[in-house]
Coordinates of C-alpha atoms in Angstrom, one line a residue:
M1 CA 8.8 49.1 33.7
I2 CA 11.6 51.4 33.9
R3 CA 12.4 55.5 32.3
Q4 CA 14.8 55.5 30.6
R5 CA 16.6 59.1 29.4
R6 CA 19.2 59.8 27.1
T7 CA 21.5 63.2 28.0
D8 CA 23.1 65.4 25.6
E9 CA 21.5 68.6 27.1
S10 CA 24.5 70.7 27.5
A11 CA 26.6 71.0 30.6
N12 CA 24.9 73.4 34.0
A13 CA 27.3 76.1 35.1
D14 CA 28.1 74.1 37.9
E15 CA 29.3 71.3 36.6
P16 CA 32.9 70.2 34.9
T17 CA 33.0 71.1 31.5
G18 CA 36.8 70.3 30.1
P19 CA 37.6 67.0 30.0
L20 CA 38.5 64.5 31.9
T21 CA 41.9 62.1 33.0
R22 CA 40.9 58.4 33.7
R23 CA 42.4 59.0 37.5
G24 CA 40.9 61.6 37.4
V25 CA 42.2 65.3 38.2
L26 CA 39.9 66.9 41.3
R27 CA 38.6 69.8 41.6
A28 CA 39.1 71.8 44.2
A29 CA 35.4 74.1 42.5
S30 CA 33.7 71.4 44.1
V31 CA 36.3 70.7 47.1
T32 CA 34.0 72.7 49.3
V33 CA 30.7 72.8 48.5
A34 CA 31.9 68.3 48.8
A35 CA 33.5 69.6 52.0
T36 CA 30.1 71.1 53.6
S37 CA 27.7 68.9 52.6
I38 CA 28.6 65.4 52.0
A39 CA 30.3 65.1 55.0
G40 CA 26.9 66.9 56.6
V41 CA 24.4 63.9 55.2
A42 CA 26.3 60.4 54.8
P43 CA 28.2 60.0 58.4
A44 CA 29.9 57.1 59.0
E45 CA 28.7 53.8 61.4
T46 CA 30.3 51.2 62.9
G47 CA 28.1 47.9 61.8
S48 CA 29.2 44.7 62.5
R49 CA 29.5 41.8 60.0
T50 CA 26.4 41.2 58.9
A51 CA 25.7 37.5 58.1
E52 CA 26.0 36.3 54.5
I53 CA 26.7 39.1 53.0
E54 CA 31.1 39.3 52.7
E55 CA 33.4 42.4 52.3
I56 CA 36.0 42.6 50.7
D57 CA 38.2 45.1 51.9
F58 CA 40.5 47.6 49.7
R59 CA 41.5 49.5 52.1
D60 CA 45.2 47.8 53.0
G61 CA 46.0 47.4 49.9
T62 CA 44.1 44.6 47.7
P63 CA 42.3 41.7 50.0
P64 CA 43.3 37.6 48.1
V65 CA 40.6 36.5 45.9
S66 CA 39.3 33.5 49.1
D67 CA 37.8 37.3 51.3
G68 CA 35.2 37.0 48.0
P69 CA 32.0 34.8 47.9
Q70 CA 32.9 31.0 45.6
G71 CA 31.6 29.8 43.2
R72 CA 27.7 31.1 42.5
D73 CA 25.5 32.2 39.6
E74 CA 25.9 36.1 40.1
V75 CA 27.9 39.0 42.7
V76 CA 27.0 42.6 42.8
F77 CA 29.7 43.9 44.5
H78 CA 28.5 47.5 45.8
A79 CA 31.1 49.9 46.7
H80 CA 29.4 52.5 49.3
G81 CA 30.0 56.0 49.0
Y82 CA 31.8 58.7 51.2
T83 CA 32.2 58.8 55.0
Q84 CA 30.1 54.6 55.2
S85 CA 33.8 52.3 55.2
G86 CA 33.0 51.7 59.0
N87 CA 29.1 50.7 57.7
S88 CA 29.8 49.2 53.9
V89 CA 27.9 45.9 54.4
G90 CA 25.2 47.1 56.4
I91 CA 24.7 48.9 53.7
A92 CA 25.0 46.5 50.8
E93 CA 22.7 44.8 53.0
T94 CA 19.7 47.7 52.8
F95 CA 19.7 46.5 49.3
R96 CA 19.8 43.4 49.5
S97 CA 17.2 42.9 51.4
T98 CA 15.0 45.1 49.2
A99 CA 15.7 43.1 46.2
R100 CA 14.7 39.5 48.1
D101 CA 11.9 41.8 48.7
Q102 CA 11.4 42.0 44.3
G103 CA 11.7 38.7 44.0
Y104 CA 15.9 38.9 43.2
D105 CA 17.7 36.0 44.9
G106 CA 21.0 36.8 43.5
T107 CA 24.2 36.9 46.3
V108 CA 25.5 40.7 47.1
A109 CA 29.3 41.4 48.7
A110 CA 29.9 45.1 49.9
I111 CA 33.3 46.3 48.3
T112 CA 35.2 48.7 50.9
W113 CA 37.7 51.4 49.9
D114 CA 40.1 54.4 52.1
D115 CA 37.2 56.7 52.3
S116 CA 39.1 58.7 55.0
G117 CA 39.7 62.6 54.8
L118 CA 38.1 66.0 53.3
P119 CA 36.2 64.7 50.1
G120 CA 39.2 65.7 47.7
W121 CA 41.3 62.9 49.5
A122 CA 38.7 60.1 49.3
E123 CA 37.8 61.3 45.8
E124 CA 41.0 60.5 45.2
S125 CA 41.7 57.4 47.6
A126 CA 37.8 56.5 45.4
R127 CA 39.5 56.5 42.2
D128 CA 44.0 55.3 43.3
T129 CA 40.6 52.1 44.3
G130 CA 39.4 51.8 41.2
P131 CA 42.5 50.1 39.5
M132 CA 43.0 47.6 41.8
V133 CA 38.9 46.1 42.5
A134 CA 39.5 46.1 38.5
D135 CA 43.0 43.5 39.0
W136 CA 41.4 41.8 41.7
L137 CA 38.5 40.8 39.6
D138 CA 40.3 39.5 37.0
S139 CA 42.2 36.7 39.7
F140 CA 38.8 36.1 41.0
R141 CA 37.3 35.5 37.5
A142 CA 39.4 33.6 36.5
E143 CA 38.4 31.3 39.8
N144 CA 34.7 31.3 39.2
P145 CA 34.9 31.6 35.4
E146 CA 31.1 30.3 35.3
T147 CA 30.1 33.6 38.2
T148 CA 27.9 37.3 36.5
I149 CA 29.9 39.7 37.8
R150 CA 27.6 43.1 38.7
L151 CA 29.4 45.6 40.2
L152 CA 27.0 48.8 41.6
G153 CA 28.2 52.2 43.0
F154 CA 26.4 55.0 45.0
S155 CA 28.2 57.7 45.3
M156 CA 31.7 58.4 45.3
G157 CA 31.2 54.8 44.9
G158 CA 30.0 54.9 41.9
I159 CA 33.6 56.6 41.0
V160 CA 35.2 54.1 42.0
T161 CA 32.6 51.8 39.9
M162 CA 33.7 54.4 37.1
E163 CA 37.6 53.2 37.5
T164 CA 37.8 49.9 38.2
V165 CA 35.4 50.1 34.4
A166 CA 38.6 52.2 33.4
A167 CA 41.1 50.1 34.6
I168 CA 39.2 46.9 33.1
D169 CA 39.2 49.2 29.4
G170 CA 38.8 45.8 27.2
S171 CA 40.6 43.5 28.8
F172 CA 37.5 41.4 30.0
T173 CA 34.1 42.5 30.0
V174 CA 31.2 42.3 33.4
A175 CA 27.5 42.1 33.2
N176 CA 26.9 45.2 34.8
A177 CA 28.8 48.2 35.7
D178 CA 25.4 50.4 37.0
M179 CA 25.8 54.0 39.7
I180 CA 23.6 54.8 41.8
G181 CA 23.6 58.6 43.3
S182 CA 27.0 59.3 41.7
Y183 CA 29.1 61.0 43.0
E184 CA 31.4 61.2 39.2
Y185 CA 31.8 63.6 37.1
A186 CA 28.4 64.1 34.8
D187 CA 30.5 64.3 31.6
A188 CA 32.5 61.5 32.7
P189 CA 29.9 58.5 30.4
C190 CA 30.7 60.9 27.3
Q191 CA 32.3 60.7 24.2
G192 CA 36.7 62.4 24.1
V193 CA 36.7 62.6 27.8
G194 CA 38.3 59.7 29.0
Y195 CA 35.9 56.7 29.5
Y196 CA 33.8 56.4 26.1
E197 CA 35.5 52.7 25.1
A198 CA 36.2 51.6 28.3
I199 CA 32.3 51.5 29.1
A200 CA 31.7 50.3 25.9
N201 CA 34.4 47.3 25.7
S202 CA 34.2 45.8 29.7
C203 CA 30.6 45.7 30.4
G204 CA 28.0 45.1 29.3
G205 CA 26.1 47.5 29.6
M206 CA 25.9 50.0 32.8
Y207 CA 22.8 51.9 33.8
N208 CA 23.0 55.4 35.7
Y209 CA 19.9 55.9 38.3
W210 CA 19.3 58.8 38.4
S211 CA 17.3 61.7 40.7
A212 CA 16.1 65.1 40.4
N213 CA 15.7 64.9 44.4
D214 CA 19.3 64.5 45.1
G215 CA 21.4 66.8 46.1
L216 CA 24.9 65.7 46.3
A217 CA 25.3 63.9 43.7
R218 CA 26.6 64.8 40.4
L219 CA 25.7 62.3 37.7
G220 CA 23.8 61.3 40.2
A221 CA 21.1 64.3 39.9
G222 CA 20.1 65.3 36.1
G223 CA 22.4 62.0 33.9
A224 CA 24.9 62.7 31.7
S225 CA 26.0 65.8 30.7
C226 CA 28.0 66.3 26.8
A227 CA 26.7 68.5 25.4
S228 CA 27.3 68.1 21.5
A229 CA 29.0 64.8 22.4
E230 CA 26.8 61.5 22.6
T231 CA 27.6 57.7 24.7
P232 CA 28.8 55.1 24.7
E233 CA 25.4 52.4 23.2
N234 CA 25.8 50.0 26.4
Y235 CA 25.2 53.6 28.8
A236 CA 21.6 54.6 29.1
D237 CA 20.7 56.9 32.1
V238 CA 17.5 55.8 34.5
D239 CA 15.0 58.6 35.9
V240 CA 14.1 57.4 39.4
T241 CA 12.8 60.4 40.8
D242 CA 9.5 59.3 41.4
A243 CA 11.1 56.8 44.2
V244 CA 13.8 58.1 45.2
G245 CA 13.6 61.3 47.5
G246 CA 17.0 62.8 48.5
H247 CA 20.3 61.1 47.8
L248 CA 20.2 57.6 50.8
E249 CA 17.2 56.8 49.1
Y250 CA 18.6 54.5 46.1
Q251 CA 19.1 50.8 48.8
S252 CA 15.8 51.4 50.5
S253 CA 13.4 52.2 47.7
P254 CA 11.4 49.3 46.2
G255 CA 11.2 51.5 42.6
C256 CA 15.1 51.5 42.4
V257 CA 16.1 48.8 43.1
Q258 CA 13.5 46.8 40.9
S259 CA 15.0 49.8 37.9
I260 CA 17.8 47.7 38.8
L261 CA 16.9 44.7 39.0
D262 CA 15.4 44.8 36.0
N263 CA 18.4 45.8 33.9
Y264 CA 19.6 42.8 34.7
G265 CA 17.8 40.3 32.8
D266 CA 16.9 36.9 33.6
D267 CA 19.5 34.9 31.7
G268 CA 22.7 35.8 33.9
G269 CA 23.6 39.4 32.4
G270 CA 25.3 39.7 29.0
D271 CA 23.5 37.6 25.9
C272 CA 21.0 40.4 25.6
G273 CA 21.3 41.8 22.0
G274 CA 22.5 37.9 20.4
E275 CA 19.7 39.1 18.9
T276 CA 18.5 42.1 17.0
E277 CA 14.6 43.7 14.5
T278 CA 14.9 47.7 14.1
T279 CA 11.6 49.2 12.5
T280 CA 11.1 52.5 11.8
E281 CA 8.4 54.9 11.0
Q282 CA 7.7 58.2 9.9
G283 CA 5.1 61.0 10.2
F284 CA 4.3 64.9 10.7
L285 CA 2.4 66.0 13.2
A286 CA 0.9 69.8 13.4
W287 CA -2.3 71.6 14.8
W288 CA -4.6 69.9 12.4
N289 CA -2.9 66.7 13.8
G290 CA -1.4 67.0 16.5
S291 CA -0.3 63.4 18.0
D292 CA -0.2 59.6 16.3
T293 CA -0.9 56.5 18.1
A294 CA 1.0 52.5 16.6
T295 CA 1.8 49.7 18.3
Y296 CA 4.1 47.5 18.1
S297 CA 4.4 43.5 18.7
T298 CA 7.9 41.6 19.0
T299 CA 8.8 39.4 16.7
T300 CA 12.3 38.7 18.1
D301 CA 12.9 35.0 19.5
A302 CA 13.0 36.0 23.8
P303 CA 12.6 39.4 23.6
C304 CA 14.6 41.1 26.4
G305 CA 15.1 44.2 25.6
I306 CA 13.1 48.3 23.0
E307 CA 14.6 50.9 22.6
I308 CA 12.4 54.0 21.3
E309 CA 14.0 56.2 20.2
L310 CA 12.3 59.9 18.5
T311 CA 13.4 62.6 16.5
S312 CA 12.7 65.0 14.5
P313 CA 14.6 68.3 12.6
S314 CA 12.0 70.8 13.4
A315 CA 13.7 73.8 15.2
V316 CA 9.7 75.0 16.8
A317 CA 8.5 71.1 16.9
E318 CA 8.4 70.3 20.5
F319 CA 7.0 65.9 20.5
D320 CA 7.0 63.1 23.4
L321 CA 6.7 59.8 23.3
F322 CA 4.8 57.8 25.7
V323 CA 4.3 53.6 25.8
T324 CA 2.0 50.9 27.2
Y325 CA 3.7 47.3 27.7
D326 CA 0.1 45.9 27.2
G327 CA -1.1 47.0 24.0
R328 CA -3.7 49.0 25.0
E329 CA -3.5 53.4 23.4
P330 CA -1.1 55.9 25.7
T331 CA -2.8 59.2 26.8
R332 CA -0.8 61.7 28.1
D333 CA -2.4 60.2 31.3
D334 CA -2.6 56.7 31.2
Y335 CA 1.0 55.1 30.6
D336 CA 4.1 52.9 31.4
D337 CA 6.8 54.5 30.6
R338 CA 7.1 57.9 28.8
S339 CA 10.0 60.6 27.2
A340 CA 9.0 64.0 27.5
G341 CA 11.7 66.3 27.8
A342 CA 12.8 69.8 25.6
G343 CA 12.8 68.9 21.9
S344 CA 12.0 66.4 20.0
D345 CA 14.1 63.9 20.6
E346 CA 12.5 61.4 22.7
T347 CA 14.6 57.8 24.3
V348 CA 12.6 55.4 26.4
Q349 CA 14.1 52.2 26.9
A350 CA 12.7 48.8 29.2
S351 CA 13.5 45.7 29.6
L352 CA 11.3 42.7 28.4
D353 CA 10.7 39.6 29.8
G354 CA 8.8 37.6 26.6
A355 CA 6.4 38.8 24.2
T356 CA 5.3 42.0 24.4
D357 CA 2.4 44.5 22.6
L358 CA 3.3 48.0 22.6
G359 CA 1.7 50.6 22.5
L360 CA 2.9 54.3 21.6
L361 CA 2.0 57.7 21.6
V362 CA 4.0 60.3 19.4
D363 CA 2.4 63.7 21.1
A364 CA 3.2 66.8 19.9
E365 CA 3.6 69.4 22.5
E366 CA 4.0 72.5 20.6
G367 CA 5.2 73.1 17.2
W368 CA 5.2 71.1 14.1
G369 CA 7.5 69.2 11.3
E370 CA 8.6 64.9 10.0
Y371 CA 10.0 63.2 12.1
S372 CA 11.2 58.9 12.8
L373 CA 10.3 57.0 14.8
T374 CA 12.8 53.4 15.1
I375 CA 12.2 50.8 17.5
T376 CA 15.5 48.2 18.5
E377 CA 14.5 44.8 19.7
R378 CA 16.4 42.9 21.7
G379 CA 16.4 39.6 21.7
Q380 CA 18.4 36.4 22.9

């Protein structure tokens, strides 16, 4: 199961705090850092075209629809990072190979964009590529109306993904618009920044897979940083720190790739949530009653997802949430998922594959106060 956290912490001092536009204004303060780090860590390679991985190359403009895989059940379009255009197909193949090992048999294609020049120029190019990808996908949909479309952007390819969603702007939807190790700004998904409505209206889900071990990413280094704002309901940060040890390890990490596949589900995307059930429980924790446990059994006909949200109005409470997916009683040392950040507002989200018995633990790390535990089950 995946471990996910929605964050609304204040932006770090090194992160931008002003609003973004969809086209993205380059921020000079980040260019020097990028020039001395990204270029040195993500070298370009010249790779031969890998069998079955089809390349959609936007470096010289919008390519014909026929360059993409035709008549497939679903396609994951992988967008590479900075200085990787020469090995775009090879990097997509790494993701596909790892996904194959996890049992995924869908089609993977490579989106190639112009990442030449200094980081600032490449970032501007990534933002310019997004609308071209959106136009191409619109034409691709017309030729392949039964194909499920999923986007996966790595590093600066995450900017391509975000700008693609912005250009789609609700005119159609893709099943997933995901990012791994994204170099997009950490406040990009936040309400009031410029991408919020497009994310909400243009994709079934946007999952941002981040690792605290990633020293190069922005959004991919710690998730969304929204201060007091919110992210769209269909956006979630997924912590893959335990599975990803550095910026270049996402595609080859079985744990990270399995988390991505968990959010694809079994239905081809977009239908999870057709049926929902919501349950809310109240409780109180203090020194004489430091934890509460409960169980929850799914009730929808075909459970496909779950969100457990813990909130407390107490200013002195620091409550943590632990979850199991086989009905056993969780502890701080024995759990499948957890959300244990500062404060008492915690969220765990996961994909489900049929009827599931959940074990729940609300534990007071310190402090006391009332709490609410809201469980939202999604079915197909």
